[in-house]
XYZ file of C-alpha atoms in Angstrom:
552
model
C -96.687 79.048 7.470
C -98.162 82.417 8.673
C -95.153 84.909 9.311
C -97.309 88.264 9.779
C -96.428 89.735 12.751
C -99.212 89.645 15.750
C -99.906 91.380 18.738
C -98.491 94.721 19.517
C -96.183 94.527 16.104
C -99.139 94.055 14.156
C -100.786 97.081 15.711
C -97.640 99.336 15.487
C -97.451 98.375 11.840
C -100.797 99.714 11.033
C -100.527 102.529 12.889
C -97.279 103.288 11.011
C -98.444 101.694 7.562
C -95.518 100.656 7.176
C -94.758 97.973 4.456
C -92.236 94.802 5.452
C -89.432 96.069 3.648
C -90.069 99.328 5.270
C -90.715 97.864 9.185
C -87.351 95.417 8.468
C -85.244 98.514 7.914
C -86.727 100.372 11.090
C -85.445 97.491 12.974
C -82.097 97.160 11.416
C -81.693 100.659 11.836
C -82.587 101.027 15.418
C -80.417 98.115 16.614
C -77.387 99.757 14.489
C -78.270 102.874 16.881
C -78.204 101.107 19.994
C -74.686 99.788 18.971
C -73.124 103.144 18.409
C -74.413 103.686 21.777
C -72.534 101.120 23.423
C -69.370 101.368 21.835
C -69.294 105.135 22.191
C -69.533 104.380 25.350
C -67.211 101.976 25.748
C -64.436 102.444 23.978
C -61.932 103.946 26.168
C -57.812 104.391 26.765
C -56.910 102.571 30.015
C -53.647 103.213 32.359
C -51.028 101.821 29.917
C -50.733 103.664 27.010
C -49.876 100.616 24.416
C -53.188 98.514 25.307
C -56.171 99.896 24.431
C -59.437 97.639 25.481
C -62.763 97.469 23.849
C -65.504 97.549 26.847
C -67.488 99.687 29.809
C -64.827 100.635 32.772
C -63.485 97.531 34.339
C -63.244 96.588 37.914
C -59.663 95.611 39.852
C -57.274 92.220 38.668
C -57.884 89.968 40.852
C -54.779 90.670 42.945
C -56.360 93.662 43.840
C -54.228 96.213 42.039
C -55.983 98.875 39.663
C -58.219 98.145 36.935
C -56.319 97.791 33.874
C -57.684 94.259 32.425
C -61.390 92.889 32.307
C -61.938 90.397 34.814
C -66.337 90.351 35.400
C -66.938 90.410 31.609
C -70.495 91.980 33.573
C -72.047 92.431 30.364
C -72.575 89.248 29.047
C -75.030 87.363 28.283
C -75.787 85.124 31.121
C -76.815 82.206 28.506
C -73.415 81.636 26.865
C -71.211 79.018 28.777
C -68.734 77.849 26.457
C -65.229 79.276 26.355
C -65.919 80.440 22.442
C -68.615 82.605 23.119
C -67.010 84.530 25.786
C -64.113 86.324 23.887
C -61.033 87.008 24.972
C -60.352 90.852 26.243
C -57.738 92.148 23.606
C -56.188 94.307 26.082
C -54.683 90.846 27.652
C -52.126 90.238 25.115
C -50.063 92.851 25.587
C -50.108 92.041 29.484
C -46.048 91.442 31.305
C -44.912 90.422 34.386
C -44.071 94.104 35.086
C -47.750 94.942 33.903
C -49.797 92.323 36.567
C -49.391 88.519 38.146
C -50.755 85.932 35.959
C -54.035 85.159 37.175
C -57.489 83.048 36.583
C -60.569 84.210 35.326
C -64.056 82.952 35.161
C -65.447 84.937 32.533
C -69.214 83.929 33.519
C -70.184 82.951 37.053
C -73.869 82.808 36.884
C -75.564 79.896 38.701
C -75.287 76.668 36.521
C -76.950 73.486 36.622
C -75.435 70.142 37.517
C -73.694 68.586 34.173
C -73.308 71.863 32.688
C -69.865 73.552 32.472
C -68.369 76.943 33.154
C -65.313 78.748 31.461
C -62.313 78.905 33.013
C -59.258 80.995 31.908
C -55.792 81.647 33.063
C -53.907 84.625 31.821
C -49.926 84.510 31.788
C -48.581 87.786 31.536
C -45.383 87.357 29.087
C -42.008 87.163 31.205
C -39.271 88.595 28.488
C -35.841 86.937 29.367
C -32.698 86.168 28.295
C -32.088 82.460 28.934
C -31.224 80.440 25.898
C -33.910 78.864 23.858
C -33.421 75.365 25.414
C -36.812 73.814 26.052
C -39.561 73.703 23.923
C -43.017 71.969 23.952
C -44.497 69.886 21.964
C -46.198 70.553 18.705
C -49.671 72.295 19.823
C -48.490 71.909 23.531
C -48.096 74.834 25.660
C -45.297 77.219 27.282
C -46.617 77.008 30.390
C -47.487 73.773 32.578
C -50.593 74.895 35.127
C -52.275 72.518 37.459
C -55.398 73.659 38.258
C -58.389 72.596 39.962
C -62.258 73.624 40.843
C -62.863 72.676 44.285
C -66.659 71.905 45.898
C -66.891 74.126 48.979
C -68.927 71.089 50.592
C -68.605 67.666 49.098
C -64.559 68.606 48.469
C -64.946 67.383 44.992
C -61.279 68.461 43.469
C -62.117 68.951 39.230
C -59.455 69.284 37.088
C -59.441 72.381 34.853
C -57.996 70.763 31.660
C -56.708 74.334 30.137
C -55.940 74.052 26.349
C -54.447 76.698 24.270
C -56.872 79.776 23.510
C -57.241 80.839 19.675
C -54.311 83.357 19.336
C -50.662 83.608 17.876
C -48.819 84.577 20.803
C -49.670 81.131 22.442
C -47.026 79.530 20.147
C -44.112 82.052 21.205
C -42.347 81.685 23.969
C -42.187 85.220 25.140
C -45.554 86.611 24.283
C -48.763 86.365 26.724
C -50.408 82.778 26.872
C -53.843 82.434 27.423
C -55.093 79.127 28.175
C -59.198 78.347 28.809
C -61.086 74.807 29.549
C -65.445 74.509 29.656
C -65.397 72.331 33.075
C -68.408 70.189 33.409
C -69.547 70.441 36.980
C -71.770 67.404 37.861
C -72.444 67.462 41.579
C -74.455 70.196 43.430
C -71.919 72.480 45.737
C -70.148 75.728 45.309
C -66.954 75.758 43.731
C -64.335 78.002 44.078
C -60.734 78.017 41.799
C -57.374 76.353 43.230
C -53.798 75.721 42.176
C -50.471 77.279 40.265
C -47.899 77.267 37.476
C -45.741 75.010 37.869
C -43.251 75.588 34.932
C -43.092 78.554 32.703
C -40.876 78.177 29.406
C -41.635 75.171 28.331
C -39.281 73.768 31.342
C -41.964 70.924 32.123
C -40.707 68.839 29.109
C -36.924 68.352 29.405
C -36.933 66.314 26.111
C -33.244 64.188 25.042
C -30.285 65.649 26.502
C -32.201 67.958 28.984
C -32.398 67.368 32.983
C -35.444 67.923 34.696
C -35.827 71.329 36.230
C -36.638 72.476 39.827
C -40.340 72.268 40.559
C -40.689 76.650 41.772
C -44.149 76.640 41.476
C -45.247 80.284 40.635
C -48.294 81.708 42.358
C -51.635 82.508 40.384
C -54.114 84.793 41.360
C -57.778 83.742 42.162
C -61.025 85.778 41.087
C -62.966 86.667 43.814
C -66.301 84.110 42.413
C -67.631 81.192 43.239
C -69.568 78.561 41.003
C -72.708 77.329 42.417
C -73.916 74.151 40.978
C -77.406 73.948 41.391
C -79.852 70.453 41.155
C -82.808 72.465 41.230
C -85.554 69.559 40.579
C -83.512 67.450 42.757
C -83.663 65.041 39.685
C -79.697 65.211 39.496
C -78.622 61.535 37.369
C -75.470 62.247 39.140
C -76.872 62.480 42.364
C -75.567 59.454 45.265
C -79.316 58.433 45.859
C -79.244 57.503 42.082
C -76.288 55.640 42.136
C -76.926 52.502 42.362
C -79.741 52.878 39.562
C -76.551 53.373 37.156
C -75.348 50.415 35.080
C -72.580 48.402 35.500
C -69.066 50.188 34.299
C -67.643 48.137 31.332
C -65.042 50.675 30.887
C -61.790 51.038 32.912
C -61.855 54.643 32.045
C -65.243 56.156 33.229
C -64.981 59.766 35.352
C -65.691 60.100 38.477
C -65.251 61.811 41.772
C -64.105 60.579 45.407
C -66.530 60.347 48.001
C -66.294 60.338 51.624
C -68.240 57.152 52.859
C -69.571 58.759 55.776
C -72.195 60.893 53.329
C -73.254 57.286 51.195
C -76.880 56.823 50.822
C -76.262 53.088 50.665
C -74.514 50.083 52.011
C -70.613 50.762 51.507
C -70.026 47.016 50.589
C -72.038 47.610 47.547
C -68.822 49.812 45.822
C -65.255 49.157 45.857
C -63.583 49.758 49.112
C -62.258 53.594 50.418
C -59.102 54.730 50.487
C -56.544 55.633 53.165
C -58.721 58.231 53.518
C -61.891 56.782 53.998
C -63.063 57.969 50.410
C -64.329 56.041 47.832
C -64.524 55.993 43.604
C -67.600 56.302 42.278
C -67.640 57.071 38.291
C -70.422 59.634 36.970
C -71.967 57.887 34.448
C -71.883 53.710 35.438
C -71.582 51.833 39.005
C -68.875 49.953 39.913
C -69.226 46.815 42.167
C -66.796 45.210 44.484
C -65.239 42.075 43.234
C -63.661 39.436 45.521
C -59.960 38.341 43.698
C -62.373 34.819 43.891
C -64.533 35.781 41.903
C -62.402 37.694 39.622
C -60.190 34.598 39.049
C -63.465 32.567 38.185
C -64.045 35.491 35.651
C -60.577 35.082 34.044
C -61.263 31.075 34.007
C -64.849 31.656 31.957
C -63.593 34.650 29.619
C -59.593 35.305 29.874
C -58.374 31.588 30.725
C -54.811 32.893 29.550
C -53.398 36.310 29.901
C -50.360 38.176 28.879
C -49.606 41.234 31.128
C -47.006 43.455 30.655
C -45.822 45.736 33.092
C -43.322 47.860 35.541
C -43.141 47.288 39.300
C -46.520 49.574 39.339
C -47.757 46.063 37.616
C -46.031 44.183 40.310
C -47.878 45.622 43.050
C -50.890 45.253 41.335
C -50.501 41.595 40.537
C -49.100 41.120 43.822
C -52.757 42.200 44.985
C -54.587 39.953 42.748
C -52.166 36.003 42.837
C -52.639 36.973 47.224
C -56.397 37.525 46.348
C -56.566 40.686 47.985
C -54.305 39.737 51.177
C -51.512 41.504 50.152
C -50.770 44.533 52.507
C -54.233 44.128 53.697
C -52.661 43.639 57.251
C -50.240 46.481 57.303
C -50.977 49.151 54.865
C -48.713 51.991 56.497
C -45.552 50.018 55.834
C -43.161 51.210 53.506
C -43.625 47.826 51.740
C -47.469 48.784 51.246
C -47.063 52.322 50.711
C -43.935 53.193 48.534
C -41.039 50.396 47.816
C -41.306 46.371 47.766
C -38.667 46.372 45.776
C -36.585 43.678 47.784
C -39.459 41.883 49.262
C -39.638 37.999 49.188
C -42.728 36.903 47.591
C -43.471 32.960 46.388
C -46.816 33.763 44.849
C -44.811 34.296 41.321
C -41.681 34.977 40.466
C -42.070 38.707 41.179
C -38.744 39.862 39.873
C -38.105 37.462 36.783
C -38.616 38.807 32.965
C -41.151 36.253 32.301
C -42.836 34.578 34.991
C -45.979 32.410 34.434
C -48.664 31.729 37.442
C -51.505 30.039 37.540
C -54.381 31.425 39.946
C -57.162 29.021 41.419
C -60.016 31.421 43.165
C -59.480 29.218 46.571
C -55.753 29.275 46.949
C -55.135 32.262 45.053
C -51.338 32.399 42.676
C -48.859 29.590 42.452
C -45.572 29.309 39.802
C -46.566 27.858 37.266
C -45.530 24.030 36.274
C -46.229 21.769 33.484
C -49.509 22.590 31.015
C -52.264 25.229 31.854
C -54.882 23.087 34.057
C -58.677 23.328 33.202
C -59.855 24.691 36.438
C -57.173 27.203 36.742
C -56.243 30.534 34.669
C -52.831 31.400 34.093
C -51.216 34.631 34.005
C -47.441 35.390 31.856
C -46.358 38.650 33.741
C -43.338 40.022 31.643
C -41.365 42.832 33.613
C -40.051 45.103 31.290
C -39.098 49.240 31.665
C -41.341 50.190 29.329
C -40.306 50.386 25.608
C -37.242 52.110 26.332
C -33.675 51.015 25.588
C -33.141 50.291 29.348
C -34.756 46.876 28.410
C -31.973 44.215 28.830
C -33.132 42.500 26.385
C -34.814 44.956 24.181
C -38.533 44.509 24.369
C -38.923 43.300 20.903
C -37.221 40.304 21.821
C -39.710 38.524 24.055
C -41.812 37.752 20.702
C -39.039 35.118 18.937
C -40.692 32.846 16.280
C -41.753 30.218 18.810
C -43.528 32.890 21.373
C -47.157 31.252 20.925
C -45.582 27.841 21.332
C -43.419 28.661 24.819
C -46.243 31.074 25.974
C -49.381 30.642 24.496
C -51.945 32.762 22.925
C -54.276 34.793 25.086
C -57.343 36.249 24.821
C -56.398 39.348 26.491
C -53.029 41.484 26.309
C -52.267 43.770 28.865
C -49.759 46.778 28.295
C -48.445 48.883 31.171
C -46.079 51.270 30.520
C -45.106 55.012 29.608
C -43.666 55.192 33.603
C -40.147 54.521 32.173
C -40.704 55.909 28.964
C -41.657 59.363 29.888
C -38.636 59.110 32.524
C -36.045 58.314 30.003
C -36.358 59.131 26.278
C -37.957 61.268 23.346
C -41.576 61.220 23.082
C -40.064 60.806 18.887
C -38.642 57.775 20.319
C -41.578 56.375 22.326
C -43.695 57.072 19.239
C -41.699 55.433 16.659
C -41.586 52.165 19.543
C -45.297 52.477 20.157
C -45.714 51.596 16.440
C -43.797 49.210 17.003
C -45.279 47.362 19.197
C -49.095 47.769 17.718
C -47.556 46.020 15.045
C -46.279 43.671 17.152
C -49.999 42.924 18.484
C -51.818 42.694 15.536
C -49.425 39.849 14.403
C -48.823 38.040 17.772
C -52.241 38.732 19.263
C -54.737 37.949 16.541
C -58.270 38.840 18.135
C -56.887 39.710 21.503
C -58.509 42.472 23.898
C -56.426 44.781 24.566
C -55.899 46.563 28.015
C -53.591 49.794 28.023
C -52.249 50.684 31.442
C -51.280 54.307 31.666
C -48.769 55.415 33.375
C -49.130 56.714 37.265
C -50.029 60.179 37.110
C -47.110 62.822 38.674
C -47.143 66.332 40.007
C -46.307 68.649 42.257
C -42.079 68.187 42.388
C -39.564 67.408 39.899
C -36.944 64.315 40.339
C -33.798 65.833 41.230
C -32.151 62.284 41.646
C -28.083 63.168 40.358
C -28.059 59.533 39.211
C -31.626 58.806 37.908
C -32.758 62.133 36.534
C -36.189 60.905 35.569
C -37.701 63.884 33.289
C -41.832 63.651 34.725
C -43.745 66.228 34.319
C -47.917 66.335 34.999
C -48.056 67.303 31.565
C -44.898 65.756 29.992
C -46.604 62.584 31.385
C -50.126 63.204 30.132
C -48.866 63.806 26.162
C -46.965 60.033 26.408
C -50.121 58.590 27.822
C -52.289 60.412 25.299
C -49.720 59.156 22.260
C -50.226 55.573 23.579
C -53.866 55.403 23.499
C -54.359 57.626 19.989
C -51.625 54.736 18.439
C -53.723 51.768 19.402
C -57.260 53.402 19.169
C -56.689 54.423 15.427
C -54.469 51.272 14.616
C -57.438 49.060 15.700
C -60.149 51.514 15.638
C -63.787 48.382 14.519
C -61.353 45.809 14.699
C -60.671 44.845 18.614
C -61.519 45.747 21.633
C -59.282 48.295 23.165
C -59.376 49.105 26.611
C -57.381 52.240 28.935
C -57.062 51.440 32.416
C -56.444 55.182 33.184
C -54.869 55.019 36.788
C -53.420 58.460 36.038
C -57.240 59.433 36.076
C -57.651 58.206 39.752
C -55.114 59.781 41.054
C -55.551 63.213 39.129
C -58.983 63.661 41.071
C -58.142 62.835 44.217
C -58.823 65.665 46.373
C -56.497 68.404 45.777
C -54.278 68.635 48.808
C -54.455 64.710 49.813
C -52.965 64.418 46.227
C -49.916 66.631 46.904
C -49.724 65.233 50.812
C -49.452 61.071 48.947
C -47.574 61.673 46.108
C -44.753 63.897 47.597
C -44.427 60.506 49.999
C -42.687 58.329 47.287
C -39.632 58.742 45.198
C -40.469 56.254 43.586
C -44.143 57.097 41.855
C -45.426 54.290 43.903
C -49.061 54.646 45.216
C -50.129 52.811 48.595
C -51.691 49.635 48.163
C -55.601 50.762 49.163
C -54.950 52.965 46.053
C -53.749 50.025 44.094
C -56.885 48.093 45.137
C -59.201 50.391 43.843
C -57.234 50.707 40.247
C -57.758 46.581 40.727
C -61.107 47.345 41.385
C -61.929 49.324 37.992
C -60.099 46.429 35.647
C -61.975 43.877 37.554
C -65.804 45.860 36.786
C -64.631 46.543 33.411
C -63.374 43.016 32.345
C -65.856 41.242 34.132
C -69.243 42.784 34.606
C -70.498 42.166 31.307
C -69.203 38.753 31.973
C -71.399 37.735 34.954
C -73.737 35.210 35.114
């Protein structure tokens, strides 16, 4: 390969007569002059005499207050998106609340293209106090709990901004500045502008063993003045709604995905699972999800999953209460507070709703009866075991549903289903829950030789803390998200080539609901409950992801 210069180099080389070794210095030299430049310029004392920043004069904090901190990072390169190549300013470490607010920064705000991302950073000034030592995260978890969201000025698309730790020491103190940054991949066209708060500072969001959950004082952050436009600039957008239905099926129970008002669908409604309370529908990014009738589900279950052991707490309930009605429960009166928060007490003669095990079988006409005698041939049959997750609440303990003779009372199934962490999280030691977890993988592998597996996750939480004197349930957002995440890492690596492993992430759904509308529902139920359109649509993503590569 030719590598002589051409063009104008070539000329100026002649000119010069320069040799290579000569010309490659000239560079190297000229570039090392241009640096000394810049940093003579830009090296500077600031307003506080014990930080000292690295960069040209800086513009306000984005609460408006003088311009101690970098908050444009101007000089950039426009090309580099990822958090790692836009570094840090050093003069945010030494940052207290006495100094500024803690606040968000987009580092970069150029124009992006759909399904790229865009850094996002929040900077929390350390807070020095005296308060004992009490709470502490977990290992590699942060200080600070922050829920925050990017927001589409148009479509309303809420996007959660899943911060992790930045690279730095003082993240793993308590009182030292935390800096926490996500890349957020932004896959529909709109403008996007920054939204939400801390909601715990010192570690108070995970009241591990003896500790009581603390009041939710959410603490306020302060927004930069940018917005992200997300451009589709060929219009050839795979996200796009007019492509949607060119997606495949979803076979995953899983997939992203945003809600979408059906009044701005491109297509016949009937095509995707039904809307909300709301009027808004789930549509995943990267796969389409049908509608299934509980009919034709059942007939699925019949072909593929004739027997099926499902484990759950009354968020399982509700949901099987959906599927042995085929659909008609609640479909009549969905603001009740049956439907929308507590059926607790409600008589039900589908199945034995409130019993530890209680076996039903489902026909697609007539929907769920108890079941009697053997499993017929043109029915499936469904063993829902109530439990409280694996906690010691369980009266028995868990463990004890799988005596020697379990396969000969119960069967054995070709798909498990495990809902919990609800109860878990609420009630002991993520220590605990792990050492149980293991538990009961070993548990699967011996009773459920070949089984699919389905993991529920538990219903996701935020915005208040349960101040209940008598139950004291210790949620968190993020305390919550860490005993999902230990579930699914368990089983994944446990039976990582050798069965099928499913997460039915209903945490997911209700995480990216639109931002407000997510505060407005949840705040509605003590209990953790979500309304019954909500549960259909959770239904609705098992049902795709069990079935569609089933289908005739």
């Amino acid at each position: 390969m030719n590598d002589e210069p051409s063009g104008r180099l070539a000329a100026v080389r002649q000119m010069f007569g320069l040799g290579r070794k000569m010309w490659t210095a000239v560079l190297a030299l000229t570039a090392f002059a241009g640096l000394l430049i810049v940093y003579s310029y830009g090296f500077l004392e600031v307003g506080l005499d014990h930080i000292r920043i690295e960069g040209p004069p800086l513009p306000d904090l984005p609460d408006g207050s003088s311009a101690d901190v970098d908050t444009s990072q101007a000089l950039r390169p426009p090309r580099f998106k990822l958090c790692r190549d836009l570094p840090v300013s050093a003069g945010y470490w030494n940052l207290t609340t006495a100094d500024h607010s803690a606040f968000v920064e987009i580092p970069q705000h150029s124009d992006i293209g759909v399904g790229e991302s865009v850094c996002v950073r929040v900077v929390v000034p350390a807070q020095y106090t005296v308060a004992p030592m009490t709470f502490v995260p977990f290992p590699n978890a942060p200080w600070d709990s922050v829920m925050l969201d990017l927001v589409g000025r148009d479509t309303n698309t809420s996007v959660p901004v899943l911060l992790q730790m930045a690279d730095h020491t003082h993240n793993y103190f308590r009182d030292r500045t935390h800096v926490y940054e996500a890349d957020v991949v932004l896959r529909d066209a709109d403008v996007y502008h920054a939204e939400g708060y801390i909601e715990f500072r010192h570690a108070k969001w995970n009241a591990e063993a003896f500790l009581d959950p603390q009041p939710f004082e959410p603490e306020q952050l302060k927004m930069p003045d940018v917005q992200i436009n997300v451009l589709d600039e060929d219009g050839l957008s795979p996200y796009s709604l007019q492509r949607y239905m060119d997606l495949p099926l979803c076979t995953d129970s899983d997939a992203d995905g945003r809600w979408v008002s059906v009044d701005v669908l491109p297509f016949d409604a009937s095509l995707v699972p039904p809307p909300d309370n709301h009027n808004l529908v789930w549509l995943p990014y990267d796969c389409r999800l049908q509608r299934f009738t509980y009919s034709n589900f059942t007939k699925c279950l019949l072909r593929k999953y004739p027997l099926v052991h499902w484990f759950g707490d009354s968020n399982t309930r509700r949901a099987l209460k959906k599927v042995s009605t085929l659909g008609k429960w609640c479909a009549a009166e969905p603001d009740s507070l049956v439907c929308t928060c507590n059926d607790n007490t409600e008589p039900f003669t589908n199945y034995n709703a409130n019993q530890r095990i209680s076996p039903f079988d489902l026909d697609p006409e007539a929907g769920g009866a108890v079941a009697t005698g053997a499993q017929s041939e043109n029915k499936s049959r469904i063993v829902a075991f109530k439990w409280d997750g694996l906690t010691t609440r369980n009266n028995p303990p868990w463990a004890e549903y799988f005596t020697s003779d379990f396969e000969e009372r119960l069967g054995r199934p070709k798909l498990a289903l495990f809902g919990m962490t609800n109860w878990d999280t609420a009630f002991e030691s993520r220590a605990f829950f792990a050492g149980e977890v293991a538990q009961l993988a070993d548990v699967v592998d011996a009773k459920y030789p070949g089984a699919d597996v389905v993991l529920r996750t538990g219903q996701y939480y935020c915005c208040t803390s349960d101040m209940d004197k008598f139950w004291k349930r210790r949620y968190s957002r993020l305390r919550n998200s860490f005993f999902d995440q230990t579930l699914i890492d368990h089983f994944k690596t446990k039976f990582a080539g050798s069965r099928n492993v499913l997460v039915w992430n209903v945490a997911q759904l209700s995480e990216r609901r639109p931002y407000k509308l997510r505060e407005d529902d949840l705040l509605k139920c003590a209990a953790n409950h979500v309304r019954s359109e909500i549960i259909e649509i959770e239904n609705q993503v098992l049902m795709n992801a069990l079935c569609n590569n089933a289908i005739d």
